[in-house]
């Protein structure tokens, strides 16, 4: 196997690894677990959902502020793999810490979730920044989509095992369901860490820059580079327009991902039903994301993203009328059909408009675009939930984000943005 294929497969495998955090922790198990901590402390059901939403909003704010700095530091210093390893380590340690939480310590749970998610997102910034370096221009959509597809598979496999533990703890020698939930948190850390190893073995080696005497440190250099990037990105009109669209619709996607299990828990569905629905979404998402990549070759990436946003709008309306577990399952199927495809193609559209010479820096902005704007969806969800005493109106209100994002996306000229990126790379490297 040649080096290119080894690198691509190692890159895919990291999606297989870190998606365990997105499924078991963010989407399925930790939300209801956190709500139980709040209600054990005397909070109401609506308060429990709202506090979980506020925890996600604050976490996204921290990540949004860090994202551009991390990307700039990676480009400025050349230590992409080293920085990724640091944030991966933070995420793994904090994830194991979930298992040690007391039964009513929801404030400390919020802090641990902040640390773990900052580690997960920080590592992902540097992981995403490898994409332009390991792909030929004609395979970015395919490689990105297959990474997301394997992420669904990896996250789904571990979530299925965790669900079995939780449903039948005695089968695995566990004394209680609560014990099984905490064991599932530890399993995420081991899964995530183990399947990350090939990436660190196969990705291009760090190329540290030799700093001249008097040159700024990587931290200060990162801040200076952010300032330059803010000036630079203004010239990428199509990229900025795409980011605006992405801010809107990805806020809606992220809110559904993080709040769906808490929403179902508030409606009275048990943990087994919630996890089963999310498993359905994951295993449907695996082939559906591959199918999205195939359809994108025929119809184009942008039209396929727009189609997915139409489905998401219908999901928000349908969620308003949920009154049974069967309804929840139907919406999970709909999410599985479009979620991975929309996110994978969004990542590849962005990558096509990014100058390769500033990949980590621009992907820091990509992280900011998906997290900083992502603050408002969970925040809106929490406010409406507390104000009305129910999350029904909260989920329906998200349709505004999908419709608004779709309208902005229709105005993006991807070819023009990609041409500008190639021109800038050629100006830096005359051999291109």
Short mmCIF file of C-alpha atoms in Angstrom, two decimals:
data_model
loop_
_atom_site.label_atom_id
_atom_site.label_comp_id
_atom_site.label_asym_id
_atom_site.label_seq_id
_atom_site.Cartn_x
_atom_site.Cartn_y
_atom_site.Cartn_z
CA UNK A 1 0.00 0.00 0.00
CA UNK A 2 1.46 3.36 -0.96
CA UNK A 3 1.96 6.18 1.50
CA UNK A 4 -0.99 8.19 0.19
CA UNK A 5 -3.48 5.38 0.84
CA UNK A 6 -2.00 4.69 4.26
CA UNK A 7 -2.42 8.31 5.24
CA UNK A 8 -6.00 8.49 3.97
CA UNK A 9 -6.97 5.31 5.82
CA UNK A 10 -5.34 6.51 9.03
CA UNK A 11 -7.21 9.81 8.65
CA UNK A 12 -10.49 7.92 8.21
CA UNK A 13 -9.78 5.81 11.28
CA UNK A 14 -9.58 8.89 13.49
CA UNK A 15 -13.20 9.69 12.53
CA UNK A 16 -13.97 6.09 13.53
CA UNK A 17 -12.23 6.81 16.85
CA UNK A 18 -13.47 10.22 17.95
CA UNK A 19 -17.08 9.70 16.88
CA UNK A 20 -17.46 7.53 19.98
CA UNK A 21 -17.35 10.76 21.99
CA UNK A 22 -19.94 12.41 19.76
CA UNK A 23 -22.36 9.46 20.00
CA UNK A 24 -22.08 8.00 23.50
CA UNK A 25 -21.15 11.22 25.34
CA UNK A 26 -22.68 14.13 23.45
CA UNK A 27 -25.67 12.55 21.75
CA UNK A 28 -26.88 9.54 23.73
CA UNK A 29 -25.82 8.89 27.31
CA UNK A 30 -24.32 11.95 28.97
CA UNK A 31 -27.34 14.25 28.41
CA UNK A 32 -29.82 12.05 30.34
CA UNK A 33 -27.07 11.29 32.91
CA UNK A 34 -26.52 15.03 33.41
CA UNK A 35 -30.26 15.67 33.70
CA UNK A 36 -30.43 13.04 36.46
CA UNK A 37 -27.67 14.87 38.34
CA UNK A 38 -29.69 18.11 38.16
CA UNK A 39 -32.97 16.56 39.29
CA UNK A 40 -31.13 14.77 42.12
CA UNK A 41 -30.06 18.23 43.27
CA UNK A 42 -33.69 19.43 43.38
CA UNK A 43 -34.01 20.95 39.89
CA UNK A 44 -37.14 20.57 37.77
CA UNK A 45 -37.35 18.58 34.53
CA UNK A 46 -37.36 21.79 32.45
CA UNK A 47 -34.43 23.15 34.47
CA UNK A 48 -32.46 19.96 33.86
CA UNK A 49 -32.89 20.26 30.09
CA UNK A 50 -32.08 23.98 30.19
CA UNK A 51 -28.90 23.52 32.27
CA UNK A 52 -27.67 20.90 29.80
CA UNK A 53 -28.36 23.35 26.97
CA UNK A 54 -26.52 26.17 28.79
CA UNK A 55 -23.55 23.88 29.47
CA UNK A 56 -23.31 23.17 25.74
CA UNK A 57 -23.60 26.87 24.87
CA UNK A 58 -20.80 27.89 27.24
CA UNK A 59 -18.59 25.03 26.04
CA UNK A 60 -19.08 26.10 22.45
CA UNK A 61 -18.20 29.69 23.37
CA UNK A 62 -14.86 28.58 24.84
CA UNK A 63 -14.10 26.43 21.81
CA UNK A 64 -15.03 29.26 19.46
CA UNK A 65 -12.62 31.63 21.18
CA UNK A 66 -9.82 29.04 21.14
CA UNK A 67 -10.34 27.74 17.59
CA UNK A 68 -8.66 30.47 15.54
CA UNK A 69 -5.76 30.71 17.99
CA UNK A 70 -5.11 26.96 17.87
CA UNK A 71 -5.18 26.86 14.09
CA UNK A 72 -2.87 29.84 13.82
CA UNK A 73 -0.44 28.33 16.32
CA UNK A 74 -0.39 25.09 14.33
CA UNK A 75 0.49 26.86 11.10
CA UNK A 76 2.93 29.27 12.73
CA UNK A 77 4.88 26.66 14.69
CA UNK A 78 4.46 23.66 12.34
CA UNK A 79 3.59 21.41 15.33
CA UNK A 80 0.19 20.17 14.15
CA UNK A 81 0.58 16.60 15.42
CA UNK A 82 2.02 17.74 18.75
CA UNK A 83 -0.85 20.13 19.43
CA UNK A 84 -3.36 17.48 18.39
CA UNK A 85 -1.82 15.01 20.85
CA UNK A 86 -2.10 17.53 23.72
CA UNK A 87 -5.80 18.14 23.13
CA UNK A 88 -6.49 14.47 22.57
CA UNK A 89 -4.90 13.74 25.95
CA UNK A 90 -7.06 16.39 27.64
CA UNK A 91 -10.19 14.88 26.12
CA UNK A 92 -9.29 11.33 27.17
CA UNK A 93 -8.51 12.22 30.79
CA UNK A 94 -11.66 14.33 31.25
CA UNK A 95 -13.82 11.61 29.67
CA UNK A 96 -12.56 9.05 32.17
CA UNK A 97 -13.36 11.61 34.88
CA UNK A 98 -17.09 11.39 34.05
CA UNK A 99 -17.14 7.97 35.71
CA UNK A 100 -16.06 9.49 39.04
CA UNK A 101 -18.86 12.08 39.32
CA UNK A 102 -21.10 12.10 42.39
CA UNK A 103 -24.83 11.52 42.00
CA UNK A 104 -25.78 15.20 42.34
CA UNK A 105 -22.61 17.03 41.31
CA UNK A 106 -23.88 18.62 38.10
CA UNK A 107 -21.69 21.74 38.36
CA UNK A 108 -18.50 19.67 38.35
CA UNK A 109 -20.03 17.60 35.55
CA UNK A 110 -20.36 20.81 33.53
CA UNK A 111 -16.68 21.63 34.09
CA UNK A 112 -15.55 18.13 33.11
CA UNK A 113 -17.74 18.25 30.00
CA UNK A 114 -16.15 21.59 29.12
CA UNK A 115 -12.63 20.12 29.43
CA UNK A 116 -13.45 16.94 27.51
CA UNK A 117 -15.23 18.74 24.68
CA UNK A 118 -12.47 21.36 24.36
CA UNK A 119 -10.03 18.45 24.02
CA UNK A 120 -12.24 16.73 21.45
CA UNK A 121 -12.77 19.89 19.39
CA UNK A 122 -9.18 21.11 19.68
CA UNK A 123 -7.83 17.79 18.39
CA UNK A 124 -10.35 17.90 15.56
CA UNK A 125 -9.07 21.29 14.35
CA UNK A 126 -5.64 19.82 13.68
CA UNK A 127 -7.14 16.59 12.35
CA UNK A 128 -9.25 18.50 9.80
CA UNK A 129 -6.24 20.56 8.76
CA UNK A 130 -4.51 17.42 7.42
CA UNK A 131 -7.22 16.94 4.77
CA UNK A 132 -5.78 19.26 2.09
CA UNK A 133 -2.32 17.68 2.52
CA UNK A 134 -3.34 14.04 2.08
CA UNK A 135 -5.94 14.42 -0.72
CA UNK A 136 -5.74 15.09 -4.40
CA UNK A 137 -8.09 17.87 -5.49
CA UNK A 138 -10.49 15.45 -7.20
CA UNK A 139 -10.98 13.25 -4.12
CA UNK A 140 -11.64 15.72 -1.29
CA UNK A 141 -15.44 15.17 -1.33
CA UNK A 142 -15.01 11.39 -1.37
CA UNK A 143 -12.37 11.22 1.37
CA UNK A 144 -14.26 13.61 3.65
CA UNK A 145 -17.56 11.75 3.18
CA UNK A 146 -16.00 8.33 3.82
CA UNK A 147 -14.44 9.68 7.00
CA UNK A 148 -17.85 10.76 8.24
CA UNK A 149 -19.34 7.41 7.21
CA UNK A 150 -16.73 5.49 9.18
CA UNK A 151 -17.38 7.84 12.07
CA UNK A 152 -21.00 6.72 12.08
CA UNK A 153 -19.88 3.10 12.02
CA UNK A 154 -17.33 3.51 14.82
CA UNK A 155 -19.60 5.57 17.04
CA UNK A 156 -22.48 3.21 16.36
CA UNK A 157 -20.54 0.04 17.20
CA UNK A 158 -19.42 1.34 20.59
CA UNK A 159 -22.84 2.84 21.33
CA UNK A 160 -24.45 -0.54 20.58
CA UNK A 161 -22.07 -2.19 23.06
CA UNK A 162 -22.74 0.52 25.64
CA UNK A 163 -26.50 0.10 25.12
CA UNK A 164 -26.16 -3.63 25.79
CA UNK A 165 -24.25 -2.90 29.00
CA UNK A 166 -26.91 -0.43 30.16
CA UNK A 167 -29.85 -2.68 29.25
CA UNK A 168 -28.36 -5.82 30.82
CA UNK A 169 -25.54 -4.90 33.23
CA UNK A 170 -25.68 -8.26 35.02
CA UNK A 171 -24.74 -10.03 31.78
CA UNK A 172 -21.36 -8.29 31.96
CA UNK A 173 -20.89 -8.65 35.71
CA UNK A 174 -21.87 -5.04 36.42
CA UNK A 175 -23.87 -4.43 39.62
CA UNK A 176 -26.30 -1.80 38.27
CA UNK A 177 -27.39 0.28 35.32
CA UNK A 178 -25.70 3.33 36.85
CA UNK A 179 -22.44 1.39 37.01
CA UNK A 180 -22.85 0.43 33.34
CA UNK A 181 -23.43 4.08 32.34
CA UNK A 182 -20.19 5.10 34.06
CA UNK A 183 -18.33 2.17 32.48
CA UNK A 184 -19.52 3.37 29.07
CA UNK A 185 -17.77 6.71 29.66
CA UNK A 186 -14.47 4.92 30.31
CA UNK A 187 -14.96 2.76 27.21
CA UNK A 188 -15.24 5.91 25.07
CA UNK A 189 -11.81 7.08 26.24
CA UNK A 190 -10.19 3.71 25.48
CA UNK A 191 -11.87 3.44 22.05
CA UNK A 192 -10.98 7.01 21.11
CA UNK A 193 -7.36 6.66 22.21
CA UNK A 194 -6.70 3.23 20.70
CA UNK A 195 -8.04 3.96 17.20
CA UNK A 196 -6.19 7.29 17.12
CA UNK A 197 -2.79 5.59 17.09
CA UNK A 198 -2.57 5.01 13.29
CA UNK A 199 -3.12 8.71 12.60
CA UNK A 200 -0.07 9.69 14.63
CA UNK A 201 1.97 7.02 12.87
CA UNK A 202 0.93 7.87 9.30
CA UNK A 203 0.26 11.60 9.07
CA UNK A 204 3.01 13.85 7.65
CA UNK A 205 5.61 14.66 10.29
CA UNK A 206 5.60 18.03 11.97
CA UNK A 207 7.83 20.55 10.23
CA UNK A 208 8.83 22.97 12.99
CA UNK A 209 9.79 26.41 11.85
CA UNK A 210 13.16 27.68 13.00
CA UNK A 211 12.48 31.01 14.63
CA UNK A 212 14.82 33.86 13.92
CA UNK A 213 16.34 35.78 16.81
CA UNK A 214 13.72 38.13 18.20
CA UNK A 215 10.84 36.39 16.40
CA UNK A 216 7.62 35.97 18.35
CA UNK A 217 6.88 32.80 20.34
CA UNK A 218 4.31 30.36 18.89
CA UNK A 219 1.63 31.72 21.26
CA UNK A 220 2.27 35.37 20.41
CA UNK A 221 2.81 34.39 16.79
CA UNK A 222 -0.56 32.71 16.85
CA UNK A 223 -2.24 35.92 18.00
CA UNK A 224 -0.41 37.93 15.35
CA UNK A 225 -1.41 35.45 12.68
CA UNK A 226 -5.06 35.64 13.74
CA UNK A 227 -4.90 39.40 13.23
CA UNK A 228 -3.47 38.85 9.77
CA UNK A 229 -6.07 36.18 8.99
CA UNK A 230 -8.94 38.50 9.90
CA UNK A 231 -7.57 40.94 7.33
CA UNK A 232 -6.89 38.17 4.83
CA UNK A 233 -10.23 36.37 5.05
CA UNK A 234 -12.09 39.53 4.06
CA UNK A 235 -10.75 39.00 0.53
CA UNK A 236 -12.35 35.52 0.37
CA UNK A 237 -15.91 36.68 -0.22
CA UNK A 238 -17.31 33.28 -1.19
CA UNK A 239 -15.63 31.62 1.78
CA UNK A 240 -17.13 34.18 4.15
CA UNK A 241 -20.56 33.74 2.58
CA UNK A 242 -20.29 29.98 2.99
CA UNK A 243 -19.27 30.39 6.64
CA UNK A 244 -22.33 32.54 7.29
CA UNK A 245 -24.57 29.83 5.84
CA UNK A 246 -22.71 27.17 7.79
CA UNK A 247 -23.03 29.13 11.03
CA UNK A 248 -26.79 29.06 10.67
CA UNK A 249 -27.53 25.52 9.58
CA UNK A 250 -24.79 23.80 11.55
CA UNK A 251 -26.08 25.51 14.69
CA UNK A 252 -29.34 23.71 14.06
CA UNK A 253 -27.62 20.38 13.39
CA UNK A 254 -25.46 20.66 16.50
CA UNK A 255 -28.42 21.58 18.70
CA UNK A 256 -30.38 18.55 17.51
CA UNK A 257 -27.36 16.29 18.07
CA UNK A 258 -26.79 17.47 21.63
CA UNK A 259 -30.38 17.98 22.77
CA UNK A 260 -32.25 15.07 21.14
CA UNK A 261 -31.63 12.56 23.95
CA UNK A 262 -32.38 15.14 26.65
CA UNK A 263 -35.57 16.08 24.77
CA UNK A 264 -36.64 12.43 24.57
CA UNK A 265 -35.77 11.93 28.23
CA UNK A 266 -38.01 14.87 29.16
CA UNK A 267 -40.84 13.37 27.08
CA UNK A 268 -40.58 10.22 29.19
CA UNK A 269 -38.78 7.78 26.89
CA UNK A 270 -36.45 5.41 28.75
CA UNK A 271 -32.70 5.13 28.20
CA UNK A 272 -33.09 1.98 26.11
CA UNK A 273 -35.47 3.69 23.68
CA UNK A 274 -33.27 6.77 23.40
CA UNK A 275 -30.10 4.81 22.72
CA UNK A 276 -31.89 2.52 20.26
CA UNK A 277 -33.14 5.52 18.28
CA UNK A 278 -29.66 7.03 18.15
CA UNK A 279 -28.24 3.67 17.07
CA UNK A 280 -30.72 3.62 14.20
CA UNK A 281 -29.56 7.10 13.16
CA UNK A 282 -25.90 6.04 13.29
CA UNK A 283 -26.24 2.82 11.33
CA UNK A 284 -28.44 4.46 8.69
CA UNK A 285 -25.94 7.32 8.58
CA UNK A 286 -23.11 4.97 7.58
CA UNK A 287 -24.45 3.95 4.12
CA UNK A 288 -26.33 7.23 3.69
CA UNK A 289 -23.13 9.26 3.94
CA UNK A 290 -21.51 7.09 1.27
CA UNK A 291 -24.58 7.59 -0.89
CA UNK A 292 -24.32 11.35 -0.40
CA UNK A 293 -20.76 11.26 -1.76
CA UNK A 294 -21.94 9.35 -4.84
CA UNK A 295 -24.83 11.74 -5.44
CA UNK A 296 -22.54 14.74 -4.94
CA UNK A 297 -20.43 13.59 -7.89
CA UNK A 298 -23.52 13.66 -10.09
CA UNK A 299 -25.45 16.63 -8.76
CA UNK A 300 -22.76 18.65 -6.97
CA UNK A 301 -21.95 19.12 -3.28
CA UNK A 302 -23.94 22.32 -2.76
CA UNK A 303 -27.27 21.00 -4.16
CA UNK A 304 -26.97 17.91 -1.96
CA UNK A 305 -26.38 20.05 1.14
CA UNK A 306 -29.44 22.13 0.26
CA UNK A 307 -31.54 18.98 -0.08
CA UNK A 308 -30.39 17.84 3.36
CA UNK A 309 -31.35 21.17 4.89
CA UNK A 310 -34.84 20.75 3.48
CA UNK A 311 -35.11 17.41 5.28
CA UNK A 312 -33.87 18.97 8.53
CA UNK A 313 -36.55 21.66 8.29
CA UNK A 314 -39.21 18.93 8.06
CA UNK A 315 -37.63 17.16 11.05
CA UNK A 316 -38.02 20.27 13.22
CA UNK A 317 -41.69 20.58 12.28
CA UNK A 318 -42.27 16.86 12.86
CA UNK A 319 -40.64 16.98 16.31
CA UNK A 320 -43.36 19.36 17.45
CA UNK A 321 -45.94 16.58 17.03
CA UNK A 322 -44.07 13.69 18.72
CA UNK A 323 -46.30 11.69 21.06
CA UNK A 324 -44.76 8.19 20.96
CA UNK A 325 -41.44 6.35 20.82
CA UNK A 326 -42.30 5.31 17.25
CA UNK A 327 -42.42 8.98 16.22
CA UNK A 328 -39.01 9.52 17.83
CA UNK A 329 -37.62 6.57 15.85
CA UNK A 330 -38.99 7.97 12.57
CA UNK A 331 -37.25 11.28 13.16
CA UNK A 332 -34.03 9.44 14.05
CA UNK A 333 -34.19 7.67 10.68
CA UNK A 334 -34.63 11.00 8.90
CA UNK A 335 -31.64 12.49 10.75
CA UNK A 336 -29.50 9.48 9.86
CA UNK A 337 -30.29 9.89 6.17
CA UNK A 338 -28.90 13.43 5.92
CA UNK A 339 -26.70 14.34 8.88
CA UNK A 340 -23.40 12.79 7.83
CA UNK A 341 -23.79 13.78 4.20
CA UNK A 342 -24.52 17.43 4.99
CA UNK A 343 -21.59 17.72 7.40
CA UNK A 344 -19.11 15.82 5.22
CA UNK A 345 -19.91 17.81 2.10
CA UNK A 346 -19.81 21.06 4.08
CA UNK A 347 -16.29 20.18 5.22
CA UNK A 348 -15.19 19.35 1.69
CA UNK A 349 -16.75 22.54 0.24
CA UNK A 350 -14.81 24.55 2.80
CA UNK A 351 -11.59 22.62 2.14
CA UNK A 352 -11.89 23.34 -1.59
CA UNK A 353 -11.88 27.10 -0.89
CA UNK A 354 -9.00 27.10 1.62
CA UNK A 355 -5.39 27.95 0.60
CA UNK A 356 -3.33 24.84 1.42
CA UNK A 357 -0.54 26.99 2.82
CA UNK A 358 -2.85 28.20 5.61
CA UNK A 359 -4.92 25.07 6.16
CA UNK A 360 -4.74 24.79 9.96
CA UNK A 361 -5.35 28.50 10.37
CA UNK A 362 -8.40 28.48 8.11
CA UNK A 363 -9.73 25.32 9.72
CA UNK A 364 -9.45 27.13 13.03
CA UNK A 365 -11.93 29.57 11.52
CA UNK A 366 -14.03 26.62 10.39
CA UNK A 367 -14.11 25.40 13.97
CA UNK A 368 -15.07 28.87 15.11
CA UNK A 369 -17.85 29.04 12.53
CA UNK A 370 -19.34 25.77 13.75
CA UNK A 371 -18.95 26.47 17.46
CA UNK A 372 -19.27 30.21 17.98
CA UNK A 373 -22.54 30.38 16.07
CA UNK A 374 -23.43 27.06 17.68
CA UNK A 375 -23.72 28.84 21.00
CA UNK A 376 -27.07 30.33 20.10
CA UNK A 377 -29.05 27.19 19.21
CA UNK A 378 -28.65 25.47 22.61
CA UNK A 379 -29.02 28.84 24.36
CA UNK A 380 -32.30 29.47 22.53
CA UNK A 381 -33.38 25.91 23.29
CA UNK A 382 -32.71 26.37 27.02
CA UNK A 383 -34.39 29.77 27.29
CA UNK A 384 -37.56 28.60 25.52
CA UNK A 385 -37.60 25.40 27.57
CA UNK A 386 -37.47 27.27 30.88
CA UNK A 387 -39.90 29.97 29.73
CA UNK A 388 -42.56 27.50 28.56
CA UNK A 389 -41.83 24.62 30.94
CA UNK A 390 -41.38 22.29 27.94
CA UNK A 391 -38.91 21.69 25.08
CA UNK A 392 -41.58 21.16 22.41
CA UNK A 393 -41.46 24.75 21.20
CA UNK A 394 -37.65 24.77 21.48
CA UNK A 395 -37.13 22.03 18.90
CA UNK A 396 -39.65 23.52 16.46
CA UNK A 397 -37.94 26.94 16.60
CA UNK A 398 -34.77 25.47 15.03
CA UNK A 399 -36.40 25.48 11.59
CA UNK A 400 -35.40 29.16 11.31
CA UNK A 401 -31.70 28.17 11.34
CA UNK A 402 -32.06 25.62 8.54
CA UNK A 403 -34.13 27.85 6.27
CA UNK A 404 -31.85 30.84 6.85
CA UNK A 405 -28.71 28.79 6.21
CA UNK A 406 -30.15 27.37 2.99
CA UNK A 407 -31.03 30.82 1.68
CA UNK A 408 -27.48 32.10 2.25
CA UNK A 409 -25.92 28.94 0.77
CA UNK A 410 -27.77 29.45 -2.52
CA UNK A 411 -25.69 32.61 -3.02
CA UNK A 412 -22.27 30.90 -2.59
CA UNK A 413 -20.16 30.43 -5.75
CA UNK A 414 -17.92 27.50 -4.77
CA UNK A 415 -15.93 27.54 -8.03
CA UNK A 416 -15.00 31.19 -7.56
CA UNK A 417 -13.85 30.53 -3.98
CA UNK A 418 -11.74 27.53 -5.03
CA UNK A 419 -10.12 29.47 -7.87
CA UNK A 420 -9.04 32.22 -5.45
CA UNK A 421 -7.51 29.66 -3.08
CA UNK A 422 -5.51 28.07 -5.92
CA UNK A 423 -4.32 31.48 -7.03
CA UNK A 424 -3.03 32.34 -3.57
CA UNK A 425 -1.22 29.01 -3.27
CA UNK A 426 0.39 29.55 -6.68
CA UNK A 427 1.60 33.01 -5.66
CA UNK A 428 3.34 31.49 -2.63
CA UNK A 429 4.65 28.41 -4.48
CA UNK A 430 5.46 29.20 -8.14
CA UNK A 431 5.69 25.45 -8.96
CA UNK A 432 1.92 25.02 -8.45
#
